[in-house]
Coordinates of C-alpha atoms in Angstrom, one line a residue:
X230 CA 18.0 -168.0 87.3
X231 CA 19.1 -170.8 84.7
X232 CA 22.7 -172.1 85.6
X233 CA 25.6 -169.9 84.5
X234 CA 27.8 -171.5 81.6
X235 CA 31.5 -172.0 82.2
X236 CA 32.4 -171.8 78.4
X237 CA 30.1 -168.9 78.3
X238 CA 32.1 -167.2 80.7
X239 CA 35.0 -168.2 79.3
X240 CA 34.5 -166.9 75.9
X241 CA 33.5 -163.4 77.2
X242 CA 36.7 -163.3 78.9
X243 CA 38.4 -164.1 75.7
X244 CA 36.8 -161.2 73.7
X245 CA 37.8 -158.9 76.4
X246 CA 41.0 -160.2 76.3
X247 CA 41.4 -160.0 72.2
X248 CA 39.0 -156.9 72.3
X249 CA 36.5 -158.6 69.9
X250 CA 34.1 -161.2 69.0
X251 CA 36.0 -162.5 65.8
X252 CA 39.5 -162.8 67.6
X253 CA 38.1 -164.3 70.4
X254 CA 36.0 -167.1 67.9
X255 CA 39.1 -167.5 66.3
X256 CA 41.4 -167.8 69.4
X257 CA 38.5 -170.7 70.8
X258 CA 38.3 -172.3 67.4
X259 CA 34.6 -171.5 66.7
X260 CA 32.4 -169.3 64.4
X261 CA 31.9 -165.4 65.7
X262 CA 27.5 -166.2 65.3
X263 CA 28.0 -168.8 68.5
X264 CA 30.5 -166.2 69.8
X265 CA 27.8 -163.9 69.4
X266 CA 24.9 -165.9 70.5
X267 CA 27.0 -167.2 73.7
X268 CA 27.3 -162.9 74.7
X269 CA 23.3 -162.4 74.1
X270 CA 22.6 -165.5 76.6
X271 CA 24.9 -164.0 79.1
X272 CA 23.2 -160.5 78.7
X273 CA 19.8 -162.3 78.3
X274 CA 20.7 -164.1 81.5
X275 CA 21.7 -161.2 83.9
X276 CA 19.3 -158.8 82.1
X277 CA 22.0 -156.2 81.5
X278 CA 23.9 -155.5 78.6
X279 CA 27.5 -156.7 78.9
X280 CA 29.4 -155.2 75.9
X281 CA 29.5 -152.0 74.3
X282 CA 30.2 -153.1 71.0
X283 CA 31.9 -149.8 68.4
X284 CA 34.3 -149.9 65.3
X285 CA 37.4 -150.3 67.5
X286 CA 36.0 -153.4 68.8
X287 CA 34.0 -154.0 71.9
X288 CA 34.5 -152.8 75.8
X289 CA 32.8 -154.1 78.7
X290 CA 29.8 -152.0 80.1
X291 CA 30.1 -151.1 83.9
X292 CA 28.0 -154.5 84.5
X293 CA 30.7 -156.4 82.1
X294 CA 33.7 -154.9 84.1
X295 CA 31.8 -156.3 87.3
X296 CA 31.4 -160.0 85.6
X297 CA 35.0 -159.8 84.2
X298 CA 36.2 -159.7 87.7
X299 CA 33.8 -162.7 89.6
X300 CA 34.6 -164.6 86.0
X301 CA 38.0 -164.7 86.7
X302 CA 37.8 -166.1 90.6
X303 CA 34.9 -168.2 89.1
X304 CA 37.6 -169.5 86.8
X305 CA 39.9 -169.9 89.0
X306 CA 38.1 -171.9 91.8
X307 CA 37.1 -174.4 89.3
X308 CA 40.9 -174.8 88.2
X309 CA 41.6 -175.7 91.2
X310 CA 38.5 -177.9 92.0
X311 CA 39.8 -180.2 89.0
X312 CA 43.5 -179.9 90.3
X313 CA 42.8 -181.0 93.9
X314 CA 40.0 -183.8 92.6
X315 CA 43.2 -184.7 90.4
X316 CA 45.8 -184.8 93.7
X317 CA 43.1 -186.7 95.4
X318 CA 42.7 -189.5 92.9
X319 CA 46.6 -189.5 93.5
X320 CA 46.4 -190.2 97.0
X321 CA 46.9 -186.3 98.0
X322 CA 44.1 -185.9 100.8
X323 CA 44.4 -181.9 101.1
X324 CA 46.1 -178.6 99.9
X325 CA 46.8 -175.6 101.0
X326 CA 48.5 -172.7 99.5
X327 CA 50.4 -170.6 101.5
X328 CA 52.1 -166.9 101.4
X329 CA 54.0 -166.1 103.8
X330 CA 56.2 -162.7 104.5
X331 CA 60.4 -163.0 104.8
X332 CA 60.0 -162.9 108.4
X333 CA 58.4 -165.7 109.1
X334 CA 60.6 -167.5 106.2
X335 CA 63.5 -166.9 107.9
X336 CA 62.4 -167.6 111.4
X337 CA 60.6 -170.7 112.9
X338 CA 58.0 -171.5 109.7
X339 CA 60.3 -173.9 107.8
X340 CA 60.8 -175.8 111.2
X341 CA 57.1 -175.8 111.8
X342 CA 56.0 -177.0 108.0
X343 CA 58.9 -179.3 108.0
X344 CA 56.7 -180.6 111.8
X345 CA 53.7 -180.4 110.0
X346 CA 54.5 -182.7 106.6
X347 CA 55.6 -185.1 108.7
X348 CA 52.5 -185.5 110.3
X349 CA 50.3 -185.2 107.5
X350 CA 53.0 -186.5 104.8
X351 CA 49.2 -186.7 102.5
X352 CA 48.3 -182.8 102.5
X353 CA 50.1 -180.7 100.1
X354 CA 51.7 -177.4 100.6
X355 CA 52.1 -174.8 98.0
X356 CA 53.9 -172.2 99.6
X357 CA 55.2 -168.6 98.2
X358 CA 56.9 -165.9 99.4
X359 CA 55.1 -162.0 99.1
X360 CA 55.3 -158.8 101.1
X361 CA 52.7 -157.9 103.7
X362 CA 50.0 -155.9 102.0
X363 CA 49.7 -158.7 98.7
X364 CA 49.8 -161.6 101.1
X365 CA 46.3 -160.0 103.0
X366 CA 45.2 -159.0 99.3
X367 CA 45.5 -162.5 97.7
X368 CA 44.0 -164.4 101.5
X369 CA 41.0 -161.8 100.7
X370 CA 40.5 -162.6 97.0
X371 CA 40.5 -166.1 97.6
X372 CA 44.1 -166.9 95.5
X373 CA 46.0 -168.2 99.0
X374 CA 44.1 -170.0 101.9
X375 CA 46.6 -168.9 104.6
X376 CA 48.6 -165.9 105.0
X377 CA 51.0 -165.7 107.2
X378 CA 52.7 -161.9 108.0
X379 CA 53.4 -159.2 110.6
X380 CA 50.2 -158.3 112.2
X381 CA 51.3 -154.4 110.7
X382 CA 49.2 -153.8 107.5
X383 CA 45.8 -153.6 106.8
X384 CA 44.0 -157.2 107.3
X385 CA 40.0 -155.8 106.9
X386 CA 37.7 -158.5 106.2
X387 CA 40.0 -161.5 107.1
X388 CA 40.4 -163.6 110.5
X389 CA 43.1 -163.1 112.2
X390 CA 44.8 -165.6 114.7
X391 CA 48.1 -165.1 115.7
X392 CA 51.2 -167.4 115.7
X393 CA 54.7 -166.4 116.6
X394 CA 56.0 -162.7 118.2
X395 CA 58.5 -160.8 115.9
X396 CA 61.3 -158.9 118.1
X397 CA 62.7 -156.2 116.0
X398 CA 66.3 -154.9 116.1
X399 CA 68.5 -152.6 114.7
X400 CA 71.5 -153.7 112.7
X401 CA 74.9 -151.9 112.6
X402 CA 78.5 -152.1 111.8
X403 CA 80.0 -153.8 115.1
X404 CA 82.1 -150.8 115.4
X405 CA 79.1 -148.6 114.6
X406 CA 78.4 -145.3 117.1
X407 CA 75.0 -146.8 118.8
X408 CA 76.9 -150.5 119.3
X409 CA 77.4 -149.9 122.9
X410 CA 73.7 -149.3 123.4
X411 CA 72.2 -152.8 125.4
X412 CA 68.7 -151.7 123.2
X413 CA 67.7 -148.9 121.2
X414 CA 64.6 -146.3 120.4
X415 CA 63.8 -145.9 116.5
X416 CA 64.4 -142.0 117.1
X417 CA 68.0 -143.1 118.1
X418 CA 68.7 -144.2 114.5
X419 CA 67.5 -141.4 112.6
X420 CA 70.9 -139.3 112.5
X421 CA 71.7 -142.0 110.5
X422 CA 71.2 -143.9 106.9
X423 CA 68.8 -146.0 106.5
X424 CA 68.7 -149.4 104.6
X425 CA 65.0 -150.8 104.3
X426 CA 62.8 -153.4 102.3
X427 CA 61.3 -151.8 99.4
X428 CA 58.3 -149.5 99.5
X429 CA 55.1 -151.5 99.2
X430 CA 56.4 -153.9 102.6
X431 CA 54.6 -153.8 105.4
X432 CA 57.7 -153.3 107.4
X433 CA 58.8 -150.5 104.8
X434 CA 55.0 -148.9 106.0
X435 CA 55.7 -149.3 109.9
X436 CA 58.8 -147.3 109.5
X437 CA 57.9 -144.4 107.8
X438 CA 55.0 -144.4 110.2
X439 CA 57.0 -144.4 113.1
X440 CA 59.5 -141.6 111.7
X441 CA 56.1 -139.4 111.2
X442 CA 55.3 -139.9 114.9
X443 CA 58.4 -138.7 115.6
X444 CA 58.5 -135.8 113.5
X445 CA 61.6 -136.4 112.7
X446 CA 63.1 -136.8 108.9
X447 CA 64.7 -140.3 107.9
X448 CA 67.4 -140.8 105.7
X449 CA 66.5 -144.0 103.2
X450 CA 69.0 -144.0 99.9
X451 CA 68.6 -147.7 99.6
X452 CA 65.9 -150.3 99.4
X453 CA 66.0 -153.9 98.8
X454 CA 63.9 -157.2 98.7
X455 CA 65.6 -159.0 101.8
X456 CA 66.4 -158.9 105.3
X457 CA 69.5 -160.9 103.8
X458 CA 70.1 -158.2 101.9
X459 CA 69.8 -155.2 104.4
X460 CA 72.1 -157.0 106.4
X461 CA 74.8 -157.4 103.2
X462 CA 74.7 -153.7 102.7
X463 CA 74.9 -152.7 106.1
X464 CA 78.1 -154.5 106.8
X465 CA 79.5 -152.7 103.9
X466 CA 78.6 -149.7 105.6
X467 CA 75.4 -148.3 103.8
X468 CA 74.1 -147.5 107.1
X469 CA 71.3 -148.7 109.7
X470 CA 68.5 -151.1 109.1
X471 CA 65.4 -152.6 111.2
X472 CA 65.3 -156.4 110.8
X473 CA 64.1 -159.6 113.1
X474 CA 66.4 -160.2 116.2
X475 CA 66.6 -163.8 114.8
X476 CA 69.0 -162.8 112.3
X477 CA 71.4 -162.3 115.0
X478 CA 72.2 -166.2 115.2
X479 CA 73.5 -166.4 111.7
X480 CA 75.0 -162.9 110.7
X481 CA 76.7 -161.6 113.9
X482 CA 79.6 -163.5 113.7
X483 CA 80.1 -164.1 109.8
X484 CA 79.4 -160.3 108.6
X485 CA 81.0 -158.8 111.9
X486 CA 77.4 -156.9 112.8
X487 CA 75.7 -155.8 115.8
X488 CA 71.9 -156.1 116.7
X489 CA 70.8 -154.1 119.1
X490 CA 66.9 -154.5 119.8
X491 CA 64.3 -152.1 119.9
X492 CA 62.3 -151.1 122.6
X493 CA 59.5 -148.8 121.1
X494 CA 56.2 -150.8 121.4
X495 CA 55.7 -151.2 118.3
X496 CA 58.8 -153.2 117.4
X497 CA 57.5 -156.8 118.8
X498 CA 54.6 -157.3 116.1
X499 CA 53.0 -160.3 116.1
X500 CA 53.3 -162.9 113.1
X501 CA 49.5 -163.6 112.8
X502 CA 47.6 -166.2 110.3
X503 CA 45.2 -164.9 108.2
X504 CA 42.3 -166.5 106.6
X505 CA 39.8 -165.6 105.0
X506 CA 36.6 -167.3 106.8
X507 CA 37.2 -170.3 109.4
X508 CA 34.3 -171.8 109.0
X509 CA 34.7 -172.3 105.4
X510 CA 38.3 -173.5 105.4
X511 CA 39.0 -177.0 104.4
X512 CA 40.0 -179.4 106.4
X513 CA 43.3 -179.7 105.9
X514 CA 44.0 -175.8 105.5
X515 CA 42.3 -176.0 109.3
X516 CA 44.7 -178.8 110.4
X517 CA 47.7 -176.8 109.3
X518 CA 46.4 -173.3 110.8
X519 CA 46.2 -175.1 114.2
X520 CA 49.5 -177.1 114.2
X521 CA 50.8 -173.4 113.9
X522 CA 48.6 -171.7 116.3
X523 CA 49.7 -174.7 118.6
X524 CA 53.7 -174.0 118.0
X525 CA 52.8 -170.4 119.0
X526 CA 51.4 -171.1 122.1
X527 CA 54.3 -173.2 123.2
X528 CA 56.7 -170.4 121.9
X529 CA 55.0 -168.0 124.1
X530 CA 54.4 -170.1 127.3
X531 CA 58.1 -170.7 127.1
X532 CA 58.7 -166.9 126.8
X533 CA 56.3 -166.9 130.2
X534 CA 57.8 -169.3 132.1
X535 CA 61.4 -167.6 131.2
X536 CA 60.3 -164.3 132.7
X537 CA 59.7 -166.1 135.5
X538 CA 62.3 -167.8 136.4
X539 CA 64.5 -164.7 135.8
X540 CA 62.2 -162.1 138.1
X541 CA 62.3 -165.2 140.8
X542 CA 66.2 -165.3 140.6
X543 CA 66.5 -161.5 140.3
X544 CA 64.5 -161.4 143.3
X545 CA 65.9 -164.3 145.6
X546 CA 63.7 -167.9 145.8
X547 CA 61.3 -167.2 148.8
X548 CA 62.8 -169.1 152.2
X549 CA 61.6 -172.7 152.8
X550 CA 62.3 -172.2 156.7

């Protein structure tokens, strides 16, 4: 097969786009015959026509809709091919784009990247900030090289390594009925209103999952984009929310809540990393997927030794006699 022309694929994304050949030669500046010609190399090329071509304009065949889709990665890749040879001849030596859920925003991943930079103050970091399901989404079309979320939605298809344990509680009005409770079950908030993330979060997803196992109805009136924000409306008494244990440290105290943790299994999730193929990662999208693995493990050896310590002291230090 004769190579595949980027302007070629270019252009037939531009007549899609304008929804026919003379737009689209006038959009790129040349005559509708190359436009044409360009379209009948394509077809020529793949040996299946592309177009559907009527007095409306033209739409893509089945096989077109397929090439409109690897067009646009194609495109894509090579945008960023020229922008990381550009960061290179700059003295950038890697990049790696990042989404990353709230929860790991607002717990140890700016402390960790902050680690990271330092250490490799020649590898750039885009980073953005999505819900669960679109960060695994973009990780498996190839638009982010790391995704880093709660191990609770659908991750098919990607590798999965994980990084830091979530510990879920329930937030409440200090004065609240349940804020006697030393921990909580899900079920126990369900007499109650409910303040989530919006629908389309993974966390939004765990919820109404677990209220099914229950079989028990749940009472959401409001939804919002941040744990920040659940937080907000419940201490002006919207109700009850699920939210990270961290956020204990900084809204306790200054919005005069209570968080109480949960002890259903489900509500200590793992924050995992997902990639799309380790062996194919770049090097410096490897380097950073290991600093974090590597804060992980310390987190969770410190968890270990913790537990220890506590079941030897609950217990009484064996005697040395």
């Amino acid at each position: 097969m004769r190579d595949i022309d980027p302007f070629s694929i270019r252009l037939f994304l531009t007549i899609l786009e304008e929804g026919g050949i003379a737009k689209a030669a006038a959009r790129e500046c040349i005559v509708a015959s190359a436009v044409s010609k360009r379209v009948g190399e394509l077809e020529s090329l793949f040996r299946v026509p592309l177009l559907e071509r009527g007095v409306k304009g033209v739409t893509p065949t089945p096989a077109g809709e397929a090439l409109q889709h690897h067009a646009r990665m194609l495109l894509q890749a090579m945008e960023r091919m020229h922008g990381e040879m550009s960061e290179y001849a700059q003295g950038i030596r890697g990049h790696v784009r990042v989404l990353a859920g709230s929860s790991a925003l607002a717990s140890h991943l700016p402390a960790d990247m902050q680690d990271f930079m330092r250490a490799h103050p020649h590898i750039k970091i885009d980073l953005c900030e999505n819900v669960t399901p679109a960060i695994f989404r973009s990780v498996m079309e190839g638009t982010a090289d790391v995704g880093i979320a709660p191990d609770i939605a659908n991750h098919e298809s990607l590798q999965i390594h994980p990084y830091r344990t979530l510990t879920l509680a329930v937030v409440m009005p200090a004065d609240h009925a349940l804020s006697d409770r030393a921990e909580l079950a899900y079920t126990d908030t369900l007499d109650f209103q409910q303040v989530e993330l919006s629908q389309g979060s993974g966390m939004s997803a765990l919820l109404e999952h677990a209220a099914r196992d229950f079989a028990r109805p749940k009472h959401t009136n409001i939804r919002v984009n941040s744990y920040e924000t659940v937080c907000r409306m419940v201490a002006n008494g919207m109700g009850v929310g699920v939210v990270p244990l961290f956020f204990a440290r900084t809204h306790s105290d200054s919005f005069g809540l209570k968080f109480t943790p949960l002890n259903d299994a489900w509500a200590r999730p793992m924050i995992c990393l997902a990639v799309r193929d380790d062996a194919s990662l770049p090097s410096a999208s490897k380097a950073f997927v290991a600093h974090l693995q590597q804060r992980g493990v310390e987190e969770r050896f410190q968890d270990s030794l913790l537990t220890s310590m506590t079941r030897h002291r609950d217990v009484g230090w064996p005697s040395m006699a």
